[in-house]
Amino acid sequence: MKLIWLISLVFLACVSPAWAAGDGVLHLGATGYALRDSASVSDLDYTKDFSVEAGFIIEANTAGGRWAPIIAKTTQVFDATPGFALGLNQGQFESYGQQLVAKVADGTNAVNLTTPASYQGPVVLAMTFNAASKTLSFYVDGVMVISKANTALNLSGMRNAKDLVLGKGLYNGVTFGRDVYLARLWNRELSSAEVQSLATNFLTYGSHSISADVTVADLKSEWRMQQTSDSTGNSGTTHIKDTAGTNHLVLGGGAVLWIGDGTPVFQPADGAAGVSPAVVLRVSGGSSMISGNIVRPLSYNLQIDERADFKSANFKDSGWLINIASWKPVLKPGTTYYWRVQVRDASPTPQVSLFSQPVSFQTRAARQWYARLGVYTGTLNDYIPVSSHGVYGTQDGTSYANAWNGIRDIVWGENGVAAGDDLYVCGSHVYATSSGNFITEQAREYIKESGYSPDFPVTIRMDCPSDPGMLWGVFQDNRTAVTWNGPDINGVYTTGNLQYGAVAEMTAQGMSWMKAMTSSSWTADPGAAYFDSNTKVTSVKTTDGRSPAGKVYSGNYGFRLDLSRSSYVRFYKANFYNSELRKDSLNATDTLVPPSHHIVIDSSVIRYIPYMAIGLRGGHNNWTVRNSEIAFVADAIYLMGYDKYQGVTGPQNFVASGNKIHDTGLPGFQDNDCHGIGVQSGLNHVLENNEIYNTGGSAIELWTGSEPMNNMIIRNNFIHDTYVRCGTSSSGIVVSGDNSSTVMGLRTGIEIYGNIIMNTGNGAPLSGTDWHGRGIASGNKDPMDVYNNVMINTRGGISATVIQSPGDGPETLAGRFYNNMIINPWGGAPYMQFIGPTVTAAIDYNLFYPAKASTPGAFVLSPVVEHDQHSVYASPDFVSSNPVKAQDVALKSTSPAIDKGFDMGLTADFVGTTIPQGKCVDIGAFEYFAGSSGDVSGNGAVTMYDAALTLRGGLTPAQQKEADINGDATVDAADAVAMARKALGL
C-alpha cells in the first residue's frame, strides 16, 4: 500500500545534511554510509532460516551507485561472492524508477533475484531464506514478486569476513545515495503474512515498530534510525543504535540521522522572493507541535495555496509524508504562495497537530535557458559524457553565450528549467563515443521537470535564432578501429567493425540519412548503406564516392530525450531525426505518479524512426500532435496499451491536427502495419486536418480485439497515395478488429466525415486482395456515422462487413452513410459493399460516378436493403477535372452535388465554410458558395477557403505576406477572420 505522498518527487540526496527535513531518517546524501566492521559483527547463523528488511525512498530521475547495496554482508551485490545483499540493479541510471536486487551466495553458487518492474517512492523490501529448501523469496511492499531455489548452495559457505554495510559497496565503493528509514535482520524466515504486516505498518502508519501480530523471536538486529549511540550501544553520536542487538553501525561519509526536534523551520523562508517554480518545500523540526509523549517517527502534511485561507481552486495538499518533511509541488511562475505544515506521531492512535501559521514566498517569473552542442573531454563518467569547461562562457544555461555544454548538462529543477520556462536546444547534435559502457544511456537526457498547466508548460524548443536545433539519434562508433575495404567496382566500401551498421553520413552540407539497400553491392544510389545482420558486415557507398572513414554513423543510440513521467511539456519547432522521444509506460514503474500526460508536439519534425515515431500506451492521456511533419518511419502515430487488469484503456483524449504524415513503410522503416495513424484502443481521440500520403499500409486504421475504442472523430483529413508495402491493407480509413471475438459496445461513437481520399491501394494485385485500398472500410458491429467524404480512384468506395460471433447474439450492420462521393473506383471493387447478418444501415444522399443505379456490381448488399433513394449518379463537377490537391474537389456552381445532401449537423466544411450556404447541405467535403474555389487555387478572389488554408500552413511566403491582413507579421486566426469577412462582403 502506498500513500499519495509518492507524488512529491523529492531529491533529498541533494539536500544539505544540516537541513533535517524529516524524522527517523538516515540521510546518506551522495557519499554517506553506515557499517559494522567485520571483527565486531554479530553475524547471522546461515545454517538456519533468515530474513532481511529495509525501508527507503527512491527519488525520481536521481542517480546513485551501480549495484549499490541497501544492506549487505558480502563483497558484491549481484554475484556469487559469499553472503547476502539487498540493493539496486543499475542504480547509476537517472531513470524514473529503479530495479531492485537480492542475493544469497556461498562463493560458488548463488541465487540472484531482480524485480521485473522498477520502483519509485517509498519502498519496503524483504528477503526471506528457507535453509531447508534453499529458497530465496523477494518481497516489495509486502508482496512477493519473485522466488527461486538453488539446492547446490552450501549454507556454511555463506559466512564471510566482510563488514556489515548499509549504503556502500565493498567491491567498488559505490554508495546507495538514498534515504533509509529502517533495516532489520532476523534469524528466521518471516511468513508472507508477517512480511505484509510489517510493510503495511510502515507504509500506512509511518511506524518503525513491529506490529503485535509479528513475534520478535530471533530478531537479530534492528535500526529504527531514531537513536544514535557509541560503538557499544551506550550514549553517543557516532553510531546508529541497534535496538535489538549489538550491531551498532558507525556513520561515515557524511551520513546523519534526521530527528525532527523543536519548532518547525521553513525553507523557503517567510517572505522569500525569486523562488523557482520547481522549489522543494522543506520543514525541519516539528515535535513541538505535539504535546505529551511522542511516538517516533513523525509524519508531515504540507499544504500550499495562492490564498492565505487555503480555499482557492489552486490549493494543493501533499497528504501525509511518512517521516519526510520534503515535498515538491509544481508551482506557477510569478505567483505569491502561502504554505503550512501539520505533524502527527506514529502511536496506534496518532496524535495530530493543528496546522502551523502560514508563511509565504513568491516564485520567479518564467525564463529562458539554452543548451548548445556538447564538447566533451573524450571520457565517460560511468555512463555520462564529460563536458569540457568554459566552452560556452559560464555554461550555466542562462544565455546563448553561456549555454549548457550539450543536452546532458541541462540543469532541471530548483536551479534550472522549471514550469513556464523555455529551453532552447541549439545546433545539430550528433554523438560520437569511444566506449560501449552503457551505450543505451550515454546520450539519453531525462526530462526531470513537469509544467504547471497547459498555460505554463515546460517548453523545449529548437527555433534558436541563427542556430536552429536538431537532435540526431545516431552515433559515431569509435570504440574500435574501423577498417574499410574496397571500394568494389560499384564504389561500395565494406567493414566488419560496426556493430550496428550505418544509417547516416556526414557530408559537407551536414548530416544526411542514407538510403537502405537490400544487398551488399549496387550500381547506382550513392549515399546508401546495407547491413548484413548475420555476418555483421556493413556496406556503404558515400555521397561523394570517397571512403566512409570518419563519416558514417550508426542508429538508435544517439541523442534522445526521455520524458520519464514528466507532464505538461511542450515541444515547439523541435527536430528529431532518428531520435525517439521516450517515456515511461504504465506498468514499467511501480508508482502513483501517472505516465506523461498533457504533452504537446507543435510545429515539429520527426523523421527516420524505424518503428513507431509516437507510440502511446494506457495513461498517456491528453497528448496533442499538431502542425508537425512525421515522415520516413514505420508507423507515424500508434495508440495502444489497454490493461484490463488495472482497468485502464489505451490513451485518452489524443489529438492529431494539421500534420503532414508521409513515407511510412519504406525500406528500413517497415513493420506489419506502416500506418499514418494507428489506434488499437483508447477513448475520445480526434484525428483532423492532417495530410497523410505515401503510406505502406492504411493511412488511418482503428483496430481492436476486445478492448474499448470509443468516441473517435476522424474528420477533414486529406489522404492520398497509399501503397501495399507491409502486412496490412493500404486503404484510406479503416475501422477493423478481431470480429470473431469482439462484442458489441466496444467501438461506439465513431464518426468519419469531411475526409478526402485519393489513389489508394497502389501496388495491390488485381485479384484475390480486393480488401486492399478501400476508401473507407469497416468491420464495426456498433453503429457509426460516415458522411460527407470524397473518395477518388480508391479500390472500391465504402465497405462494411460484420461477422457473427459465436454466442454473441443478434448483430446488425448499422449507422448512417450519407453525403459521400465515390468517384472512379478501380479494380472492379464495388462503390458500396455492406455484408452482415442483418443490415439496418441508412445509406443515402451519396454521389456516384461514373456508376448508374443499375450498374452491375456497383452495389453489393447482403442482405439486400433499400438504399440510395436520393443519391446522385453524375459527375461531381469539381473545380479541377483532374483532382490532385484537396482544393481541387471544391464544387463548381454547376455541380449536381449542391443542395442534394442530408443535414447531419455539420456546421463547417473541409476548409471552414459555414454549412449550409444554400437551401440544403451539399454532398461531399466542400460546401459551395460563390467564389468558393479559392484564391490559392488561382481564381483571383480571397475566400473562406484561403482563410482555412492559411491556418493550415498551405501558403507560399509571398502568399503568407499577402495573407497577413492585420500586419502583425504572423498569419493567424485574426487574419482568417478578416479573410472570411472579405469573402462574405462584410
Short mmCIF file of C-alpha atoms in Angstrom, two decimals, residues 275-614:
data_model
loop_
_atom_site.label_atom_id
_atom_site.label_comp_id
_atom_site.label_asym_id
_atom_site.label_seq_id
_atom_site.Cartn_x
_atom_site.Cartn_y
_atom_site.Cartn_z
CA VAL A 275 11.86 31.20 -5.75
CA SER A 276 11.91 28.59 -8.50
CA PRO A 277 8.53 27.13 -9.53
CA ALA A 278 10.33 23.78 -9.06
CA VAL A 279 11.15 24.51 -5.41
CA VAL A 280 11.22 21.65 -2.92
CA LEU A 281 9.37 22.71 0.22
CA ARG A 282 11.26 21.58 3.34
CA VAL A 283 10.49 21.70 7.02
CA SER A 284 12.84 20.83 9.86
CA GLY A 285 11.71 20.09 13.41
CA GLY A 286 8.05 19.77 14.25
CA SER A 287 8.00 17.82 17.52
CA SER A 288 6.97 20.92 19.48
CA MET A 289 3.66 20.96 17.62
CA ILE A 290 2.52 17.89 19.60
CA SER A 291 2.34 17.87 23.39
CA GLY A 292 2.81 14.88 25.67
CA ASN A 293 4.60 11.62 24.88
CA ILE A 294 5.51 11.34 21.21
CA VAL A 295 5.89 8.00 19.45
CA ARG A 296 8.57 8.44 16.81
CA PRO A 297 8.87 8.97 13.91
CA LEU A 298 6.80 11.95 12.91
CA SER A 299 4.93 12.28 9.64
CA TYR A 300 4.18 15.58 7.93
CA ASN A 301 1.37 17.07 5.87
CA LEU A 302 2.13 20.20 3.80
CA GLN A 303 -0.42 22.47 2.15
CA ILE A 304 0.10 25.32 -0.31
CA ASP A 305 -2.23 27.78 -1.99
CA GLU A 306 -2.38 31.16 -3.69
CA ARG A 307 -4.63 32.38 -0.89
CA ALA A 308 -3.81 32.61 2.81
CA ASP A 309 -7.08 30.91 3.72
CA PHE A 310 -6.18 27.88 1.57
CA LYS A 311 -9.51 27.92 -0.22
CA SER A 312 -8.63 28.70 -3.84
CA ALA A 313 -9.06 26.37 -6.80
CA ASN A 314 -5.25 26.03 -6.90
CA PHE A 315 -4.97 24.53 -3.41
CA LYS A 316 -2.57 21.57 -3.14
CA ASP A 317 -2.09 19.09 -0.34
CA SER A 318 0.86 16.68 -0.02
CA GLY A 319 -1.03 14.13 2.02
CA TRP A 320 0.85 12.51 4.89
CA LEU A 321 4.54 12.27 4.10
CA ILE A 322 5.84 9.42 6.20
CA ASN A 323 8.99 10.52 8.05
CA ILE A 324 9.72 13.11 5.36
CA ALA A 325 9.07 16.85 5.54
CA SER A 326 10.02 17.48 1.96
CA TRP A 327 7.57 17.96 -0.91
CA LYS A 328 7.75 19.23 -4.45
CA PRO A 329 4.51 20.63 -5.80
CA VAL A 330 4.82 22.07 -9.29
CA LEU A 331 4.09 25.78 -8.99
CA LYS A 332 3.15 28.65 -11.28
CA PRO A 333 5.81 31.26 -12.10
CA GLY A 334 5.42 34.84 -10.90
CA THR A 335 2.95 33.96 -8.14
CA THR A 336 2.70 34.54 -4.37
CA TYR A 337 2.13 31.34 -2.40
CA TYR A 338 1.19 30.56 1.20
CA TRP A 339 2.12 27.27 2.83
CA ARG A 340 1.89 25.50 6.17
CA VAL A 341 2.53 22.17 7.89
CA GLN A 342 0.98 19.83 10.41
CA VAL A 343 2.54 16.76 12.05
CA ARG A 344 1.40 13.50 13.55
CA ASP A 345 3.22 10.82 15.50
CA ALA A 346 3.31 7.04 14.99
CA SER A 347 1.28 5.95 18.01
CA PRO A 348 -1.53 3.40 17.44
CA THR A 349 -3.99 6.28 17.67
CA PRO A 350 -1.87 9.04 16.12
CA GLN A 351 -1.59 12.42 17.74
CA VAL A 352 -2.23 15.04 15.07
CA SER A 353 -1.26 18.68 15.45
CA LEU A 354 -3.02 21.76 14.23
CA PHE A 355 -1.61 23.46 11.16
CA SER A 356 1.17 25.96 11.68
CA GLN A 357 0.69 29.61 10.85
CA PRO A 358 1.19 30.06 7.08
CA VAL A 359 4.35 31.54 5.63
CA SER A 360 4.65 32.95 2.13
CA PHE A 361 7.05 33.30 -0.77
CA GLN A 362 6.94 34.44 -4.39
CA THR A 363 8.02 32.36 -7.37
CA ARG A 364 10.24 33.90 -10.01
CA ALA A 365 8.99 34.80 -13.47
CA ALA A 366 9.31 32.35 -16.34
CA ARG A 367 12.69 32.50 -18.06
CA GLN A 368 14.68 31.19 -21.00
CA TRP A 369 17.52 28.65 -20.93
CA TYR A 370 19.95 27.49 -23.63
CA ALA A 371 21.82 24.30 -24.47
CA ARG A 372 24.29 24.07 -27.37
CA LEU A 373 26.36 21.33 -28.97
CA GLY A 374 28.21 19.19 -26.46
CA VAL A 375 32.00 19.48 -26.44
CA TYR A 376 33.39 16.57 -24.45
CA THR A 377 36.73 15.59 -22.98
CA GLY A 378 36.59 12.19 -24.69
CA THR A 379 35.95 10.31 -21.45
CA LEU A 380 32.87 8.92 -19.77
CA ASN A 381 31.78 9.38 -16.18
CA ASP A 382 30.39 5.88 -15.80
CA TYR A 383 27.75 6.45 -18.49
CA ILE A 384 27.62 10.22 -18.99
CA PRO A 385 29.91 12.09 -21.41
CA VAL A 386 32.07 14.58 -19.55
CA SER A 387 31.74 18.09 -20.95
CA SER A 388 34.66 20.47 -21.26
CA HIS A 389 34.60 23.57 -19.06
CA GLY A 390 34.45 27.11 -20.36
CA VAL A 391 33.45 26.26 -23.92
CA TYR A 392 30.37 28.48 -23.67
CA GLY A 393 31.34 31.10 -21.12
CA THR A 394 29.95 30.29 -17.69
CA GLN A 395 27.99 27.30 -19.09
CA ASP A 396 25.12 27.99 -16.70
CA GLY A 397 22.45 27.91 -19.43
CA THR A 398 21.33 31.49 -18.85
CA SER A 399 22.01 32.72 -22.39
CA TYR A 400 23.17 31.54 -25.77
CA ALA A 401 26.70 32.79 -25.00
CA ASN A 402 26.66 30.96 -21.65
CA ALA A 403 24.74 27.91 -22.79
CA TRP A 404 24.92 24.48 -21.22
CA ASN A 405 27.54 22.32 -22.94
CA GLY A 406 25.29 19.70 -24.54
CA ILE A 407 21.89 18.39 -23.55
CA ARG A 408 23.44 16.12 -20.91
CA ASP A 409 24.50 19.24 -18.99
CA ILE A 410 20.97 20.67 -18.73
CA VAL A 411 20.04 21.52 -15.15
CA TRP A 412 16.44 20.79 -14.21
CA GLY A 413 14.55 21.89 -11.12
CA GLU A 414 15.31 24.47 -8.44
CA ASN A 415 18.44 25.76 -10.13
CA GLY A 416 17.40 25.31 -13.72
CA VAL A 417 14.48 24.57 -16.04
CA ALA A 418 11.11 24.71 -14.32
CA ALA A 419 7.42 25.17 -15.11
CA GLY A 420 6.71 28.03 -17.50
CA ASP A 421 10.29 28.15 -18.81
CA ASP A 422 11.54 27.88 -22.39
CA LEU A 423 14.55 25.66 -23.03
CA TYR A 424 16.26 26.37 -26.37
CA VAL A 425 18.20 23.43 -27.77
CA CYS A 426 20.51 24.95 -30.36
CA GLY A 427 22.65 23.38 -33.08
CA SER A 428 22.68 19.96 -34.74
CA HIS A 429 23.54 17.45 -32.01
CA VAL A 430 25.37 14.36 -33.30
CA TYR A 431 27.03 11.94 -30.89
CA ALA A 432 30.35 10.12 -31.03
CA THR A 433 31.57 7.63 -28.45
CA SER A 434 34.72 5.64 -27.84
CA SER A 435 33.13 3.47 -25.15
CA GLY A 436 30.43 0.84 -25.22
CA ASN A 437 29.87 1.26 -21.48
CA PHE A 438 26.08 1.61 -21.05
CA ILE A 439 25.78 2.87 -24.61
CA THR A 440 21.97 2.97 -24.37
CA GLU A 441 22.23 5.65 -21.67
CA GLN A 442 25.18 7.72 -22.83
CA ALA A 443 23.30 10.25 -24.94
CA ARG A 444 19.89 9.98 -23.25
CA GLU A 445 18.71 13.04 -21.34
CA TYR A 446 15.82 12.63 -18.91
CA ILE A 447 13.34 15.48 -18.73
CA LYS A 448 13.09 15.81 -14.96
CA GLU A 449 10.54 18.61 -14.68
CA SER A 450 6.84 18.96 -15.34
CA GLY A 451 4.96 22.05 -16.32
CA TYR A 452 2.26 23.56 -14.14
CA SER A 453 -0.61 23.50 -16.63
CA PRO A 454 -1.27 23.83 -20.38
CA ASP A 455 -0.71 27.57 -19.93
CA PHE A 456 2.58 27.15 -18.05
CA PRO A 457 4.31 24.11 -19.58
CA VAL A 458 7.98 23.33 -19.78
CA THR A 459 8.66 24.25 -23.42
CA ILE A 460 11.54 22.61 -25.24
CA ARG A 461 12.09 24.44 -28.48
CA MET A 462 14.65 24.32 -31.26
CA ASP A 463 13.93 27.54 -33.13
CA CYS A 464 17.14 29.16 -31.88
CA PRO A 465 17.80 32.39 -33.77
CA SER A 466 20.58 31.77 -36.35
CA ASP A 467 21.30 28.32 -34.85
CA PRO A 468 18.31 26.00 -35.34
CA GLY A 469 18.33 22.92 -33.15
CA MET A 470 18.19 19.27 -34.12
CA LEU A 471 18.68 16.02 -32.24
CA TRP A 472 20.19 13.18 -34.25
CA GLY A 473 19.60 9.81 -32.65
CA VAL A 474 22.69 8.38 -34.36
CA PHE A 475 26.23 7.95 -33.08
CA GLN A 476 29.71 7.61 -34.50
CA ASP A 477 31.12 4.34 -33.21
CA ASN A 478 34.75 4.97 -32.28
CA ARG A 479 35.06 2.03 -29.88
CA THR A 480 37.33 0.07 -32.20
CA ALA A 481 39.44 0.87 -35.22
CA VAL A 482 37.16 0.80 -38.24
CA THR A 483 38.91 -0.69 -41.27
CA TRP A 484 37.22 -0.10 -44.61
CA ASN A 485 37.74 -2.43 -47.55
CA GLY A 486 37.18 -1.52 -51.18
CA PRO A 487 35.69 0.12 -52.99
CA ASP A 488 34.35 -2.57 -55.26
CA ILE A 489 33.64 -1.95 -58.92
CA ASN A 490 30.41 -0.16 -57.98
CA GLY A 491 32.01 2.13 -55.41
CA VAL A 492 30.82 0.18 -52.37
CA TYR A 493 33.06 0.01 -49.24
CA THR A 494 32.69 -2.66 -46.56
CA THR A 495 33.69 -3.16 -42.93
CA GLY A 496 33.03 -5.69 -40.20
CA ASN A 497 33.81 -3.26 -37.38
CA LEU A 498 30.45 -1.52 -36.98
CA GLN A 499 28.22 -3.47 -34.62
CA TYR A 500 25.08 -1.51 -35.51
CA GLY A 501 25.67 -0.83 -39.21
CA ALA A 502 25.47 2.61 -40.82
CA VAL A 503 22.39 4.77 -41.33
CA ALA A 504 23.66 8.34 -41.73
CA GLU A 505 26.53 10.16 -43.39
CA MET A 506 28.22 13.44 -42.55
CA THR A 507 28.52 15.45 -45.75
CA ALA A 508 29.70 18.98 -46.47
CA GLN A 509 26.09 20.08 -46.00
CA GLY A 510 25.68 18.32 -42.65
CA MET A 511 24.16 15.03 -41.56
CA SER A 512 22.31 13.11 -44.27
CA TRP A 513 20.19 9.97 -43.96
CA MET A 514 21.36 7.06 -46.10
CA LYS A 515 19.08 5.02 -48.31
CA ALA A 516 18.63 1.45 -47.06
CA MET A 517 19.70 -1.10 -49.67
CA THR A 518 18.77 -4.78 -49.85
CA SER A 519 22.12 -6.26 -50.92
CA SER A 520 25.82 -5.74 -50.29
CA SER A 521 26.56 -4.12 -53.64
CA TRP A 522 24.65 -1.89 -56.05
CA THR A 523 25.36 0.17 -59.14
CA ALA A 524 23.56 3.46 -58.53
CA ASP A 525 22.27 5.18 -55.38
CA PRO A 526 25.19 6.96 -53.70
CA GLY A 527 24.58 7.89 -50.08
CA ALA A 528 23.26 4.41 -49.30
CA ALA A 529 24.11 1.53 -46.94
CA TYR A 530 23.38 -2.12 -46.23
CA PHE A 531 23.91 -4.10 -43.01
CA ASP A 532 24.06 -7.90 -43.02
CA SER A 533 22.66 -8.95 -39.66
CA ASN A 534 24.20 -12.42 -39.99
CA THR A 535 27.77 -11.53 -40.95
CA LYS A 536 27.69 -8.07 -39.26
CA VAL A 537 29.27 -6.60 -42.39
CA THR A 538 28.35 -3.01 -43.27
CA SER A 539 28.35 -1.90 -46.92
CA VAL A 540 28.42 1.81 -47.74
CA LYS A 541 28.51 3.99 -50.85
CA THR A 542 29.14 7.57 -49.83
CA THR A 543 27.58 10.62 -51.41
CA ASP A 544 30.89 11.83 -52.84
CA GLY A 545 32.22 8.34 -53.67
CA ARG A 546 35.12 8.64 -51.24
CA SER A 547 35.99 6.45 -48.24
CA PRO A 548 33.39 6.37 -45.46
CA ALA A 549 36.15 6.62 -42.82
CA GLY A 550 35.08 9.08 -40.11
CA LYS A 551 31.88 9.98 -41.95
CA VAL A 552 29.26 7.33 -41.17
CA TYR A 553 27.04 6.94 -38.13
CA SER A 554 25.11 4.04 -36.61
CA GLY A 555 21.50 4.26 -35.48
CA ASN A 556 19.40 4.18 -32.32
CA TYR A 557 21.80 5.19 -29.55
CA GLY A 558 22.45 8.85 -30.24
CA PHE A 559 20.88 11.88 -28.62
CA ARG A 560 17.35 11.49 -27.40
CA LEU A 561 15.06 12.91 -24.74
CA ASP A 562 13.19 10.78 -22.24
CA LEU A 563 10.02 12.22 -20.75
CA SER A 564 10.16 9.77 -17.87
CA ARG A 565 6.84 10.70 -16.20
CA SER A 566 7.01 14.44 -16.74
CA SER A 567 3.78 16.11 -17.85
CA TYR A 568 2.67 19.46 -19.25
CA VAL A 569 5.66 19.52 -21.58
CA ARG A 570 5.56 21.21 -24.99
CA PHE A 571 7.95 20.60 -27.88
CA TYR A 572 7.91 23.53 -30.27
CA LYS A 573 9.64 23.63 -33.65
CA ALA A 574 11.69 20.66 -32.49
CA ASN A 575 13.56 18.41 -34.89
CA PHE A 576 14.01 14.74 -34.04
CA TYR A 577 15.92 12.74 -36.65
CA ASN A 578 16.13 9.06 -35.68
CA SER A 579 15.76 10.45 -32.18
CA GLU A 580 12.93 8.73 -30.36
CA LEU A 581 11.05 10.67 -27.70
CA ARG A 582 10.96 8.05 -24.97
CA LYS A 583 8.66 7.82 -21.95
CA ASP A 584 7.77 5.61 -19.02
CA SER A 585 4.86 3.23 -19.56
CA LEU A 586 2.06 2.40 -17.17
CA ASN A 587 3.44 -0.91 -15.92
CA ALA A 588 7.14 -0.11 -16.23
CA THR A 589 7.40 1.54 -12.80
CA ASP A 590 5.54 0.98 -9.55
CA THR A 591 4.45 4.49 -8.56
CA LEU A 592 1.31 6.53 -8.09
CA VAL A 593 2.59 9.17 -10.50
CA PRO A 594 0.78 8.69 -13.83
CA PRO A 595 2.61 8.33 -17.14
CA SER A 596 3.33 11.52 -19.06
CA HIS A 597 0.13 13.40 -19.87
CA HIS A 598 -0.70 16.77 -21.44
CA ILE A 599 2.22 16.60 -23.86
CA VAL A 600 2.17 18.85 -26.95
CA ILE A 601 4.29 18.35 -30.06
CA ASP A 602 3.82 21.51 -32.07
CA SER A 603 5.27 22.60 -35.43
CA SER A 604 7.98 19.96 -35.18
CA VAL A 605 9.67 17.46 -37.48
CA ILE A 606 10.14 13.77 -36.70
CA ARG A 607 11.97 11.66 -39.27
CA TYR A 608 13.84 8.39 -39.76
CA ILE A 609 12.30 6.26 -37.00
CA PRO A 610 12.45 2.54 -37.87
CA TYR A 611 9.46 1.81 -35.61
CA MET A 612 6.71 3.99 -34.11
CA ALA A 613 7.56 7.67 -34.18
CA ILE A 614 4.99 8.41 -31.48
#
